[in-house]
Every structure is written in structure tokens, then in C-alpha cells.
Short mmCIF file of C-alpha atoms in Angstrom, two decimals:
data_model
loop_
_atom_site.label_atom_id
_atom_site.label_comp_id
_atom_site.label_asym_id
_atom_site.label_seq_id
_atom_site.Cartn_x
_atom_site.Cartn_y
_atom_site.Cartn_z
CA UNK A 1 11.31 57.46 -45.67
CA UNK A 2 9.31 59.26 -43.30
CA UNK A 3 6.84 57.06 -41.10
CA UNK A 4 8.01 54.27 -42.69
CA UNK A 5 7.87 51.06 -39.68
CA UNK A 6 11.05 48.86 -39.71
CA UNK A 7 8.79 45.76 -40.40
CA UNK A 8 8.36 47.49 -44.68
CA UNK A 9 11.75 48.33 -43.66
CA UNK A 10 13.01 45.37 -43.51
CA UNK A 11 11.30 44.08 -46.71
CA UNK A 12 12.54 47.07 -49.18
CA UNK A 13 15.81 45.24 -48.03
CA UNK A 14 14.79 41.71 -48.73
CA UNK A 15 13.76 42.65 -52.27
CA UNK A 16 16.23 44.77 -52.80
CA UNK A 17 19.08 42.40 -52.35
CA UNK A 18 16.63 39.81 -54.11
CA UNK A 19 17.43 42.28 -57.28
CA UNK A 20 20.73 41.98 -56.93
CA UNK A 21 21.74 37.96 -55.98
CA UNK A 22 25.48 39.10 -56.32
CA UNK A 23 24.95 40.82 -53.24
CA UNK A 24 25.41 44.55 -51.81
CA UNK A 25 27.39 46.97 -49.46
CA UNK A 26 25.61 48.44 -46.44
CA UNK A 27 26.29 52.06 -47.55
CA UNK A 28 24.86 50.61 -51.14
CA UNK A 29 21.49 48.96 -49.91
CA UNK A 30 21.40 52.20 -47.21
CA UNK A 31 22.08 54.77 -50.29
CA UNK A 32 19.17 52.86 -52.55
CA UNK A 33 16.56 52.77 -50.14
CA UNK A 34 17.48 56.12 -48.38
CA UNK A 35 18.38 54.67 -44.83
CA UNK A 36 20.82 56.18 -42.17
CA UNK A 37 23.17 53.70 -43.09
CA UNK A 38 23.40 52.60 -39.14
CA UNK A 39 19.55 51.75 -39.43
CA UNK A 40 20.15 49.88 -42.77
CA UNK A 41 23.17 47.38 -41.01
CA UNK A 42 20.86 46.70 -37.66
CA UNK A 43 17.83 45.71 -40.11
CA UNK A 44 20.71 43.87 -42.24
CA UNK A 45 22.26 42.21 -38.67
CA UNK A 46 18.79 41.39 -37.94
CA UNK A 47 18.09 39.31 -41.33
CA UNK A 48 21.84 37.94 -41.05
CA UNK A 49 20.70 36.44 -37.46
CA UNK A 50 18.00 34.91 -38.60
CA UNK A 51 19.35 33.19 -41.95
CA UNK A 52 17.75 35.33 -44.29
CA UNK A 53 20.49 36.96 -45.67
CA UNK A 54 24.65 36.65 -45.30
CA UNK A 55 27.44 38.56 -45.54
CA UNK A 56 30.32 37.88 -47.27
CA UNK A 57 33.50 37.69 -45.34
CA UNK A 58 35.76 39.20 -47.91
CA UNK A 59 33.69 41.43 -49.74
CA UNK A 60 31.48 42.73 -46.78
CA UNK A 61 28.20 42.20 -49.37
CA UNK A 62 25.26 41.48 -48.08
CA UNK A 63 23.44 38.82 -50.10
CA UNK A 64 19.87 36.98 -49.61
CA UNK A 65 20.05 33.11 -48.33
CA UNK A 66 19.26 30.00 -49.12
CA UNK A 67 16.61 29.78 -46.69
CA UNK A 68 14.85 33.28 -48.05
CA UNK A 69 14.95 31.72 -51.72
CA UNK A 70 13.20 29.14 -50.88
CA UNK A 71 10.74 30.11 -48.74
CA UNK A 72 9.93 32.87 -51.84
CA UNK A 73 9.89 29.79 -54.00
CA UNK A 74 7.43 28.05 -52.36
CA UNK A 75 4.87 31.33 -51.88
CA UNK A 76 5.31 32.25 -55.62
CA UNK A 77 5.35 28.96 -57.18
CA UNK A 78 8.55 29.68 -58.51
CA UNK A 79 11.60 27.21 -59.39
CA UNK A 80 15.01 28.97 -58.43
CA UNK A 81 17.22 26.41 -59.43
#
């Protein structure tokens, strides 16, 4: 992903997590998006710190937070209930 901005990478992570509501491990996210694991971890940490993603304490998988789903729903007109 040469010359891809951190913003684009972060949005790629959000889109990937939206497609996997069960959550994904950092290693899986990095592999699927062809990112170094350290960058994937840093971006996921930022998303988690800002309540856009949640890391499951048992599985260590990341998934989107409700806050993100609500924002996506409001913008797209979709109902996620």
C-alpha cells in the first residue's frame, strides 16, 4: 500500500471490520490489508481510544463499536437494529 495515507488505511480498517462483525485479530487485519502489523496495531489502538472499535478481552479480536455503527447508520439511512 505504497503512498496510501493513514486516513485511507484507517478507513480500510473500518470497512474491513464492518464486513466482519465477529471481529478480527490484528494479524488478520494486517494480512488482509497488506499492512505491517505495527501500523495495523497503532491504527486500531487509535480507533479503540476514540471508541470507534472495541477489542475483545478474551479473543483479542477487534470489532466496530456501536458508536461507529450508529454513525454509519445515520449517514446511510440504514437501520442496524
